[in-house]
mmCIF file of C-alpha atoms (C1' of nucleotides) in Angstrom:
data_model
loop_
_atom_site.group_PDB
_atom_site.id
_atom_site.type_symbol
_atom_site.label_atom_id
_atom_site.label_comp_id
_atom_site.label_asym_id
_atom_site.label_seq_id
_atom_site.Cartn_x
_atom_site.Cartn_y
_atom_site.Cartn_z
ATOM 1 C CA MET A 156 5.478 -65.155 -51.103
ATOM 2 C CA ASN A 157 3.796 -64.612 -54.443
ATOM 3 C CA GLY A 158 4.488 -67.939 -56.075
ATOM 4 C CA ASP A 159 6.896 -66.968 -58.821
ATOM 5 C CA SER A 160 10.554 -67.680 -58.163
ATOM 6 C CA PRO A 161 12.478 -66.130 -61.022
ATOM 7 C CA ILE A 162 15.926 -67.463 -61.769
ATOM 8 C CA ILE A 163 18.234 -65.086 -60.001
ATOM 9 C CA ARG A 164 21.707 -64.056 -60.920
ATOM 10 C CA MET A 165 24.232 -65.346 -58.400
ATOM 11 C CA THR A 166 26.564 -62.500 -57.648
ATOM 12 C CA LYS A 167 29.468 -62.809 -55.271
ATOM 13 C CA GLN A 168 27.751 -60.725 -52.603
ATOM 14 C CA ARG A 169 24.477 -62.614 -52.964
ATOM 15 C CA LYS A 170 26.253 -65.915 -52.456
ATOM 16 C CA ILE A 171 28.181 -64.709 -49.420
ATOM 17 C CA ILE A 172 25.044 -63.389 -47.773
ATOM 18 C CA LEU A 173 23.143 -66.596 -48.427
ATOM 19 C CA ASP A 174 26.049 -68.710 -47.147
ATOM 20 C CA ALA A 175 26.361 -66.653 -43.987
ATOM 21 C CA LEU A 176 22.644 -66.931 -43.269
ATOM 22 C CA SER A 177 22.613 -70.675 -43.951
ATOM 23 C CA LYS A 178 25.453 -71.372 -41.546
ATOM 24 C CA VAL A 179 23.698 -69.827 -38.618
ATOM 25 C CA LYS A 180 20.616 -70.606 -36.554
ATOM 26 C CA THR A 181 20.309 -67.242 -34.850
ATOM 27 C CA HIS A 182 17.890 -65.467 -37.194
ATOM 28 C CA PRO A 183 20.094 -62.441 -37.730
ATOM 29 C CA THR A 184 18.957 -58.936 -38.636
ATOM 30 C CA ALA A 185 20.169 -57.246 -41.819
ATOM 31 C CA ASP A 186 22.705 -55.395 -39.754
ATOM 32 C CA ASP A 187 23.952 -58.572 -38.078
ATOM 33 C CA LEU A 188 24.466 -60.097 -41.500
ATOM 34 C CA TYR A 189 26.263 -57.009 -42.725
ATOM 35 C CA TYR A 190 28.897 -57.445 -40.029
ATOM 36 C CA MET A 191 29.066 -61.227 -40.462
ATOM 37 C CA VAL A 192 29.703 -60.820 -44.151
ATOM 38 C CA ARG A 193 32.331 -58.131 -43.931
ATOM 39 C CA ASP A 194 34.899 -60.749 -42.919
ATOM 40 C CA LYS A 195 34.539 -62.228 -46.378
ATOM 41 C CA MET A 196 34.108 -59.020 -48.331
ATOM 42 C CA ALA A 197 35.243 -55.859 -46.616
ATOM 43 C CA LYS A 198 33.653 -53.368 -48.963
ATOM 44 C CA ILE A 199 30.142 -54.752 -49.209
ATOM 45 C CA SER A 200 27.523 -52.146 -48.475
ATOM 46 C CA LEU A 201 24.584 -52.279 -46.096
ATOM 47 C CA GLY A 202 22.285 -51.366 -48.965
ATOM 48 C CA THR A 203 23.391 -54.436 -50.855
ATOM 49 C CA VAL A 204 22.658 -56.629 -47.861
ATOM 50 C CA TYR A 205 19.156 -55.178 -47.604
ATOM 51 C CA ARG A 206 18.538 -55.482 -51.328
ATOM 52 C CA ASN A 207 19.649 -59.096 -51.413
ATOM 53 C CA LEU A 208 17.720 -60.173 -48.358
ATOM 54 C CA GLU A 209 14.616 -58.668 -49.910
ATOM 55 C CA LEU A 210 15.257 -60.325 -53.245
ATOM 56 C CA LEU A 211 16.060 -63.714 -51.732
ATOM 57 C CA SER A 212 12.945 -63.716 -49.613
ATOM 58 C CA ASP A 213 10.789 -62.633 -52.545
ATOM 59 C CA ALA A 214 12.249 -65.549 -54.465
ATOM 60 C CA GLY A 215 11.293 -67.897 -51.636
ATOM 61 C CA ILE A 216 14.901 -68.903 -50.984
ATOM 62 C CA ILE A 217 14.954 -67.484 -47.470
ATOM 63 C CA GLN A 218 12.251 -66.315 -45.103
ATOM 64 C CA LYS A 219 11.683 -62.940 -43.508
ATOM 65 C CA ILE A 220 10.449 -63.238 -39.934
ATOM 66 C CA ASN A 221 8.644 -60.705 -37.866
ATOM 67 C CA VAL A 222 8.735 -61.396 -34.185
ATOM 68 C CA GLY A 223 8.269 -57.949 -32.764
ATOM 69 C CA GLY A 224 11.126 -55.695 -31.905
ATOM 70 C CA THR A 225 12.189 -52.998 -34.312
ATOM 71 C CA GLN A 226 14.251 -54.982 -36.785
ATOM 72 C CA LYS A 227 13.268 -57.645 -39.266
ATOM 73 C CA ARG A 228 15.032 -60.966 -39.028
ATOM 74 C CA PHE A 229 15.892 -63.614 -41.593
ATOM 75 C CA ASP A 230 15.913 -67.393 -41.662
ATOM 76 C CA ALA A 231 17.441 -69.714 -44.249
ATOM 77 C CA ASP A 232 14.862 -72.337 -43.259
ATOM 78 C CA THR A 233 11.803 -71.489 -45.327
ATOM 79 C CA SER A 234 9.461 -73.932 -43.607
ATOM 80 C CA SER A 235 6.711 -72.496 -41.429
ATOM 81 C CA HIS A 236 7.815 -73.140 -37.866
ATOM 82 C CA PRO A 237 7.325 -71.283 -34.575
ATOM 83 C CA HIS A 238 9.906 -68.935 -33.045
ATOM 84 C CA VAL A 239 10.492 -67.587 -29.560
ATOM 85 C CA ARG A 240 11.807 -64.121 -28.902
ATOM 86 C CA CYS A 241 13.441 -63.198 -25.599
ATOM 87 C CA GLN A 242 11.592 -60.211 -24.210
ATOM 88 C CA GLU A 243 14.729 -59.087 -22.367
ATOM 89 C CA CYS A 244 17.527 -59.303 -24.918
ATOM 90 C CA GLY A 245 15.642 -59.792 -28.182
ATOM 91 C CA LYS A 246 17.335 -63.057 -29.099
ATOM 92 C CA VAL A 247 15.245 -65.274 -31.386
ATOM 93 C CA ALA A 248 15.294 -69.070 -31.541
ATOM 94 C CA ASP A 249 13.444 -71.827 -33.340
ATOM 95 C CA LEU A 250 10.911 -73.819 -31.431
ATOM 96 C CA ASP A 251 10.813 -77.480 -32.135
ATOM 97 C CA VAL A 252 7.147 -78.219 -31.602
ATOM 98 C CA SER A 253 4.582 -79.033 -34.178
ATOM 99 C CA PHE A 254 0.924 -78.596 -33.516
ATOM 100 C CA ASN A 255 -0.966 -81.065 -35.624
ATOM 101 C CA THR A 256 -3.512 -78.533 -36.675
ATOM 102 C CA ASP A 257 -4.036 -77.077 -40.105
ATOM 103 C CA PHE A 258 -4.189 -73.505 -38.893
ATOM 104 C CA GLU A 259 -4.812 -72.005 -42.268
ATOM 105 C CA SER A 260 -7.780 -74.107 -43.303
ATOM 106 C CA GLU A 261 -9.345 -73.758 -39.870
ATOM 107 C CA ALA A 262 -8.902 -70.016 -40.000
ATOM 108 C CA GLN A 263 -10.340 -69.933 -43.508
ATOM 109 C CA GLN A 264 -13.686 -71.211 -42.163
ATOM 110 C CA SER A 265 -14.292 -68.072 -40.184
ATOM 111 C CA THR A 266 -13.203 -65.238 -42.426
ATOM 112 C CA ASP A 267 -13.839 -63.789 -45.843
ATOM 113 C CA TYR A 268 -10.163 -62.973 -46.236
ATOM 114 C CA ARG A 269 -8.438 -65.473 -48.509
ATOM 115 C CA ILE A 270 -5.829 -66.942 -46.159
ATOM 116 C CA THR A 271 -2.357 -67.360 -47.630
ATOM 117 C CA GLY A 272 -0.041 -67.906 -44.685
ATOM 118 C CA HIS A 273 0.434 -67.751 -40.952
ATOM 119 C CA SER A 274 3.001 -67.409 -38.235
ATOM 120 C CA LEU A 275 3.049 -68.530 -34.652
ATOM 121 C CA GLU A 276 5.409 -66.601 -32.430
ATOM 122 C CA PHE A 277 6.143 -66.938 -28.745
ATOM 123 C CA ARG A 278 7.475 -64.481 -26.247
ATOM 124 C CA GLY A 279 9.674 -65.621 -23.391
ATOM 125 C CA VAL A 280 12.863 -65.233 -21.409
ATOM 126 C CA CYS A 281 15.963 -66.985 -22.666
ATOM 127 C CA PRO A 282 18.163 -69.069 -20.352
ATOM 128 C CA GLY A 283 20.807 -66.343 -20.113
ATOM 129 C CA CYS A 284 18.314 -63.678 -19.097
ATOM 130 C CA GLN A 285 16.661 -66.032 -16.600
ATOM 131 C CA LYS A 286 20.004 -66.260 -14.776
ATOM 132 C CA VAL A 287 20.271 -62.505 -14.638
ATOM 133 C CA GLU A 288 16.781 -62.354 -13.134
ATOM 134 C CA ASP A 289 17.656 -64.967 -10.518
ATOM 135 C CA ASN A 290 20.651 -62.955 -9.375
ATOM 136 C CA GLN A 291 18.543 -59.928 -8.602
ATOM 137 C CA MET B 83 3.388 -57.247 -20.239
ATOM 138 C CA ASN B 84 5.386 -57.370 -17.044
ATOM 139 C CA GLY B 85 2.616 -57.982 -14.569
ATOM 140 C CA ASP B 86 2.517 -54.729 -12.669
ATOM 141 C CA SER B 87 -0.259 -52.357 -13.645
ATOM 142 C CA PRO B 88 0.328 -49.116 -11.786
ATOM 143 C CA ILE B 89 -2.591 -46.808 -11.206
ATOM 144 C CA ILE B 90 -2.335 -44.317 -13.990
ATOM 145 C CA ARG B 91 -3.346 -40.701 -14.051
ATOM 146 C CA MET B 92 -6.276 -40.165 -16.383
ATOM 147 C CA THR B 93 -5.478 -37.100 -18.409
ATOM 148 C CA LYS B 94 -7.840 -35.712 -20.988
ATOM 149 C CA GLN B 95 -5.678 -36.877 -23.880
ATOM 150 C CA ARG B 96 -5.232 -40.329 -22.375
ATOM 151 C CA LYS B 97 -8.974 -40.759 -22.056
ATOM 152 C CA ILE B 98 -9.684 -39.583 -25.583
ATOM 153 C CA ILE B 99 -7.111 -41.943 -27.062
ATOM 154 C CA LEU B 100 -8.446 -44.880 -25.072
ATOM 155 C CA ASP B 101 -12.037 -44.041 -26.048
ATOM 156 C CA ALA B 102 -11.154 -43.749 -29.715
ATOM 157 C CA LEU B 103 -9.355 -47.091 -29.692
ATOM 158 C CA SER B 104 -12.184 -48.806 -27.831
ATOM 159 C CA LYS B 105 -14.816 -47.657 -30.298
ATOM 160 C CA VAL B 106 -13.100 -49.183 -33.242
ATOM 161 C CA LYS B 107 -12.328 -52.712 -34.413
ATOM 162 C CA THR B 108 -9.766 -51.792 -37.045
ATOM 163 C CA HIS B 109 -6.527 -52.084 -35.040
ATOM 164 C CA PRO B 110 -5.302 -48.611 -35.907
ATOM 165 C CA THR B 111 -1.693 -47.444 -36.028
ATOM 166 C CA ALA B 112 -0.476 -44.603 -33.819
ATOM 167 C CA ASP B 113 -0.827 -42.297 -36.755
ATOM 168 C CA ASP B 114 -4.395 -43.443 -37.472
ATOM 169 C CA LEU B 115 -5.289 -42.726 -33.863
ATOM 170 C CA TYR B 116 -3.648 -39.329 -34.034
ATOM 171 C CA TYR B 117 -6.002 -38.316 -36.834
ATOM 172 C CA MET B 118 -9.032 -39.956 -35.215
ATOM 173 C CA VAL B 119 -8.422 -38.069 -32.006
ATOM 174 C CA ARG B 120 -7.852 -34.662 -33.524
ATOM 175 C CA ASP B 121 -11.599 -34.258 -34.018
ATOM 176 C CA LYS B 122 -11.926 -34.210 -30.257
ATOM 177 C CA MET B 123 -8.774 -32.290 -29.441
ATOM 178 C CA ALA B 124 -7.248 -30.328 -32.248
ATOM 179 C CA LYS B 125 -3.900 -29.573 -30.625
ATOM 180 C CA ILE B 126 -2.939 -33.006 -29.391
ATOM 181 C CA SER B 127 0.536 -34.007 -30.519
ATOM 182 C CA LEU B 128 1.689 -37.173 -32.203
ATOM 183 C CA GLY B 129 4.279 -37.637 -29.465
ATOM 184 C CA THR B 130 1.527 -37.714 -26.866
ATOM 185 C CA VAL B 131 -0.322 -40.375 -28.810
ATOM 186 C CA TYR B 132 2.798 -42.511 -28.968
ATOM 187 C CA ARG B 133 3.599 -41.977 -25.291
ATOM 188 C CA ASN B 134 0.100 -42.904 -24.198
ATOM 189 C CA LEU B 135 -0.191 -45.970 -26.377
ATOM 190 C CA GLU B 136 3.075 -47.196 -24.916
ATOM 191 C CA LEU B 137 1.975 -46.450 -21.383
ATOM 192 C CA LEU B 138 -1.455 -48.012 -21.807
ATOM 193 C CA SER B 139 -0.040 -51.196 -23.260
ATOM 194 C CA ASP B 140 2.590 -51.420 -20.528
ATOM 195 C CA ALA B 141 -0.235 -51.114 -18.025
ATOM 196 C CA GLY B 142 -2.066 -53.980 -19.745
ATOM 197 C CA ILE B 143 -5.064 -51.822 -20.616
ATOM 198 C CA ILE B 144 -4.591 -52.177 -24.350
ATOM 199 C CA GLN B 145 -2.528 -54.510 -26.497
ATOM 200 C CA LYS B 146 0.208 -53.756 -28.994
ATOM 201 C CA ILE B 147 0.036 -56.023 -32.022
ATOM 202 C CA ASN B 148 2.729 -56.837 -34.473
ATOM 203 C CA VAL B 149 1.487 -58.308 -37.694
ATOM 204 C CA GLY B 150 4.259 -57.368 -40.050
ATOM 205 C CA GLY B 151 4.260 -54.219 -42.072
ATOM 206 C CA THR B 152 6.198 -51.223 -40.889
ATOM 207 C CA GLN B 153 3.861 -49.790 -38.283
ATOM 208 C CA LYS B 154 2.747 -51.141 -34.947
ATOM 209 C CA ARG B 155 -0.972 -51.499 -34.356
ATOM 210 C CA PHE B 156 -3.106 -51.340 -31.259
ATOM 211 C CA ASP B 157 -6.127 -53.224 -29.958
ATOM 212 C CA ALA B 158 -8.380 -52.358 -27.028
ATOM 213 C CA ASP B 159 -9.164 -56.061 -26.683
ATOM 214 C CA THR B 160 -6.355 -57.424 -24.525
ATOM 215 C CA SER B 161 -7.275 -61.079 -24.950
ATOM 216 C CA SER B 162 -4.947 -63.234 -27.003
ATOM 217 C CA HIS B 163 -6.733 -63.813 -30.294
ATOM 218 C CA PRO B 164 -5.558 -64.322 -33.869
ATOM 219 C CA HIS B 165 -5.424 -61.566 -36.486
ATOM 220 C CA VAL B 166 -5.291 -61.509 -40.276
ATOM 221 C CA ARG B 167 -3.402 -58.902 -42.224
ATOM 222 C CA CYS B 168 -4.185 -58.188 -45.866
ATOM 223 C CA GLN B 169 -0.973 -58.567 -47.809
ATOM 224 C CA GLU B 170 -2.195 -56.075 -50.415
ATOM 225 C CA CYS B 171 -3.555 -53.142 -48.426
ATOM 226 C CA GLY B 172 -2.281 -53.860 -44.918
ATOM 227 C CA LYS B 173 -5.726 -53.886 -43.290
ATOM 228 C CA VAL B 174 -5.868 -55.946 -40.104
ATOM 229 C CA ALA B 175 -8.898 -57.795 -38.726
ATOM 230 C CA ASP B 176 -9.719 -60.107 -35.861
ATOM 231 C CA LEU B 177 -10.189 -63.749 -36.592
ATOM 232 C CA ASP B 178 -12.940 -65.479 -34.743
ATOM 233 C CA VAL B 179 -11.516 -68.958 -34.389
ATOM 234 C CA SER B 180 -10.236 -70.607 -31.302
ATOM 235 C CA PHE B 181 -7.899 -73.518 -31.468
ATOM 236 C CA ASN B 182 -8.423 -75.616 -28.398
ATOM 237 C CA THR B 183 -4.746 -75.992 -27.803
ATOM 238 C CA ASP B 184 -2.708 -74.564 -24.990
ATOM 239 C CA PHE B 185 0.028 -73.251 -27.222
ATOM 240 C CA GLU B 186 2.148 -71.908 -24.445
ATOM 241 C CA SER B 187 2.363 -75.014 -22.296
ATOM 242 C CA GLU B 188 2.959 -77.199 -25.345
ATOM 243 C CA ALA B 189 5.736 -74.890 -26.483
ATOM 244 C CA GLN B 190 7.204 -74.871 -22.999
ATOM 245 C CA GLN B 191 7.891 -78.631 -23.285
ATOM 246 C CA SER B 192 10.430 -78.146 -26.013
ATOM 247 C CA THR B 193 12.448 -75.099 -25.022
ATOM 248 C CA ASP B 194 14.535 -73.773 -22.183
ATOM 249 C CA TYR B 195 13.132 -70.301 -22.702
ATOM 250 C CA ARG B 196 10.507 -69.475 -20.082
ATOM 251 C CA ILE B 197 7.433 -68.903 -22.263
ATOM 252 C CA THR B 198 5.340 -65.877 -21.353
ATOM 253 C CA GLY B 199 3.083 -65.241 -24.321
ATOM 254 C CA HIS B 200 2.306 -65.987 -27.921
ATOM 255 C CA SER B 201 0.650 -64.632 -30.997
ATOM 256 C CA LEU B 202 -0.895 -66.306 -33.983
ATOM 257 C CA GLU B 203 -1.074 -64.143 -37.070
ATOM 258 C CA PHE B 204 -2.403 -64.913 -40.514
ATOM 259 C CA ARG B 205 -1.644 -63.389 -43.865
ATOM 260 C CA GLY B 206 -4.320 -63.123 -46.528
ATOM 261 C CA VAL B 207 -6.187 -61.011 -49.021
ATOM 262 C CA CYS B 208 -9.157 -59.012 -47.795
ATOM 263 C CA PRO B 209 -12.502 -59.048 -49.649
ATOM 264 C CA GLY B 210 -11.898 -55.626 -51.184
ATOM 265 C CA CYS B 211 -8.506 -56.583 -52.584
ATOM 266 C CA GLN B 212 -9.870 -59.894 -53.879
ATOM 267 C CA LYS B 213 -12.290 -57.921 -56.045
ATOM 268 C CA VAL B 214 -9.493 -55.827 -57.436
ATOM 269 C CA GLU B 215 -7.614 -59.008 -58.322
ATOM 270 C CA ASP B 216 -10.666 -60.468 -60.062
ATOM 271 C CA ASN B 217 -10.968 -57.410 -62.258
ATOM 272 C CA GLN B 218 -7.497 -57.801 -63.637
ATOM 273 C "C1'" DC C 236 1.992 -27.775 -4.840
ATOM 274 C "C1'" DT C 237 4.557 -31.205 -7.044
ATOM 275 C "C1'" DG C 238 5.579 -34.463 -10.261
ATOM 276 C "C1'" DC C 239 3.845 -36.656 -14.118
ATOM 277 C "C1'" DA C 240 2.058 -35.314 -18.759
ATOM 278 C "C1'" DT C 241 1.912 -32.323 -22.765
ATOM 279 C "C1'" DG C 242 3.223 -29.758 -27.179
ATOM 280 C "C1'" DC C 243 6.687 -28.892 -30.111
ATOM 281 C "C1'" DA C 244 10.517 -29.831 -32.799
ATOM 282 C "C1'" DA C 245 14.645 -32.040 -33.375
ATOM 283 C "C1'" DA C 246 16.974 -36.370 -33.140
ATOM 284 C "C1'" DC C 247 17.053 -41.347 -33.982
ATOM 285 C "C1'" DC C 248 17.498 -45.520 -36.404
ATOM 286 C "C1'" DG C 249 16.193 -49.080 -39.485
ATOM 287 C "C1'" DT C 250 15.417 -49.229 -44.222
ATOM 288 C "C1'" DT C 251 15.046 -47.555 -48.984
ATOM 289 C "C1'" DT C 252 16.620 -45.226 -53.051
ATOM 290 C "C1'" DG C 253 19.088 -42.365 -56.894
ATOM 291 C "C1'" DC C 254 23.015 -42.450 -59.363
ATOM 292 C "C1'" DA C 255 27.275 -43.575 -61.589
ATOM 293 C "C1'" DT C 256 29.890 -47.590 -62.207
ATOM 294 C "C1'" DC C 257 30.559 -52.565 -62.349
ATOM 295 C "C1'" DC C 258 30.168 -57.306 -63.731
ATOM 296 C "C1'" DC C 259 27.385 -61.697 -64.515
ATOM 297 C "C1'" DC C 260 25.311 -64.245 -68.091
ATOM 298 C "C1'" DG D 80 27.475 -56.072 -74.748
ATOM 299 C "C1'" DG D 81 23.551 -55.088 -71.937
ATOM 300 C "C1'" DG D 82 20.697 -55.172 -68.003
ATOM 301 C "C1'" DG D 83 20.664 -56.261 -63.534
ATOM 302 C "C1'" DA D 84 23.691 -55.505 -59.254
ATOM 303 C "C1'" DT D 85 26.801 -52.738 -56.467
ATOM 304 C "C1'" DG D 86 28.798 -48.945 -53.412
ATOM 305 C "C1'" DC D 87 27.967 -44.804 -51.614
ATOM 306 C "C1'" DA D 88 25.494 -41.370 -49.472
ATOM 307 C "C1'" DA D 89 21.444 -38.979 -49.016
ATOM 308 C "C1'" DA D 90 16.534 -39.368 -48.158
ATOM 309 C "C1'" DC D 91 12.639 -41.523 -45.851
ATOM 310 C "C1'" DG D 92 9.227 -42.723 -42.385
ATOM 311 C "C1'" DG D 93 7.974 -44.337 -38.082
ATOM 312 C "C1'" DT D 94 9.100 -43.576 -33.407
ATOM 313 C "C1'" DT D 95 11.474 -41.463 -29.511
ATOM 314 C "C1'" DT D 96 13.157 -37.717 -26.782
ATOM 315 C "C1'" DG D 97 14.736 -33.064 -24.541
ATOM 316 C "C1'" DC D 98 12.874 -29.171 -22.880
ATOM 317 C "C1'" DA D 99 9.924 -25.617 -21.122
ATOM 318 C "C1'" DT D 100 5.280 -25.340 -19.665
ATOM 319 C "C1'" DG D 101 0.741 -27.235 -18.091
ATOM 320 C "C1'" DC D 102 -2.376 -29.624 -15.182
ATOM 321 C "C1'" DA D 103 -4.233 -33.762 -12.345
ATOM 322 C "C1'" DG D 104 -4.450 -35.316 -7.828
#
DNA sequence: CTGCATGCAAACCGTTTGCATCCCC
DNA sequence: GGGGATGCAAACGGTTTGCATGCAG
């Protein structure tokens, strides 16, 4: 986010959190990760999960994503790629499209903000929730 | 958001909130609006502001925007247009670019979610915060 | 007149933080 | 050995909600 990626100490909890996030493509919340990680380390604390997710995303090792909803979500894939969020159940997925447009330099033409990043997020209804709708 | 826009009762507080939001291009938070509106109606409550913003955005009369940061922001312009958020001070502005791309139908090609909306948000540094940086 | 809306204050819930202790480098 | 990291629990801050009363239609 701010360019500098300090060398970070690899504690046991940090490693477990990073491993858990890397294994999964669901863009979990801090709380999700807390429960995922408790299998491996029963006494880890929620605070530690929050602190590490913050630190890892500051270091540019993971990415914090903001798709609406009340909770922040995390992604081990740090590339800038679009996400969809289900407006019924909140589930978030990657979207495998790429728009061959340099959003940031185009945007830069029309503003006096210095542009440093962007995100493209979609809203939708996931397959599971579509079925529920059909049965109504 | 979900298509149906019921006829809504126009209470005094509702009108004042809507007026205040319409007059302004700053994408205020609920709290911002609460203070803006207290000039007109000293005893309005924060809860009322929240309830009305929710109701108005459900009715499609205003738009709730989610640009990162901890607070939700609101926009009287319901069209889908990009925003920039200053990563230093949190200020949010409209961006006057249009990408001639139909994001939603392109995205629809590559997912089994049913796409219903999108948002394109930029991160940057606003002119004021750029000056501060230069003076350091 | 009736049911939605309001003011108020307490509850909620995701996240952050202070502190004593721990442990990675 | 020392400074960052942890566990724990309390604090925080934005938002929501229950309840008695008010007011728009």
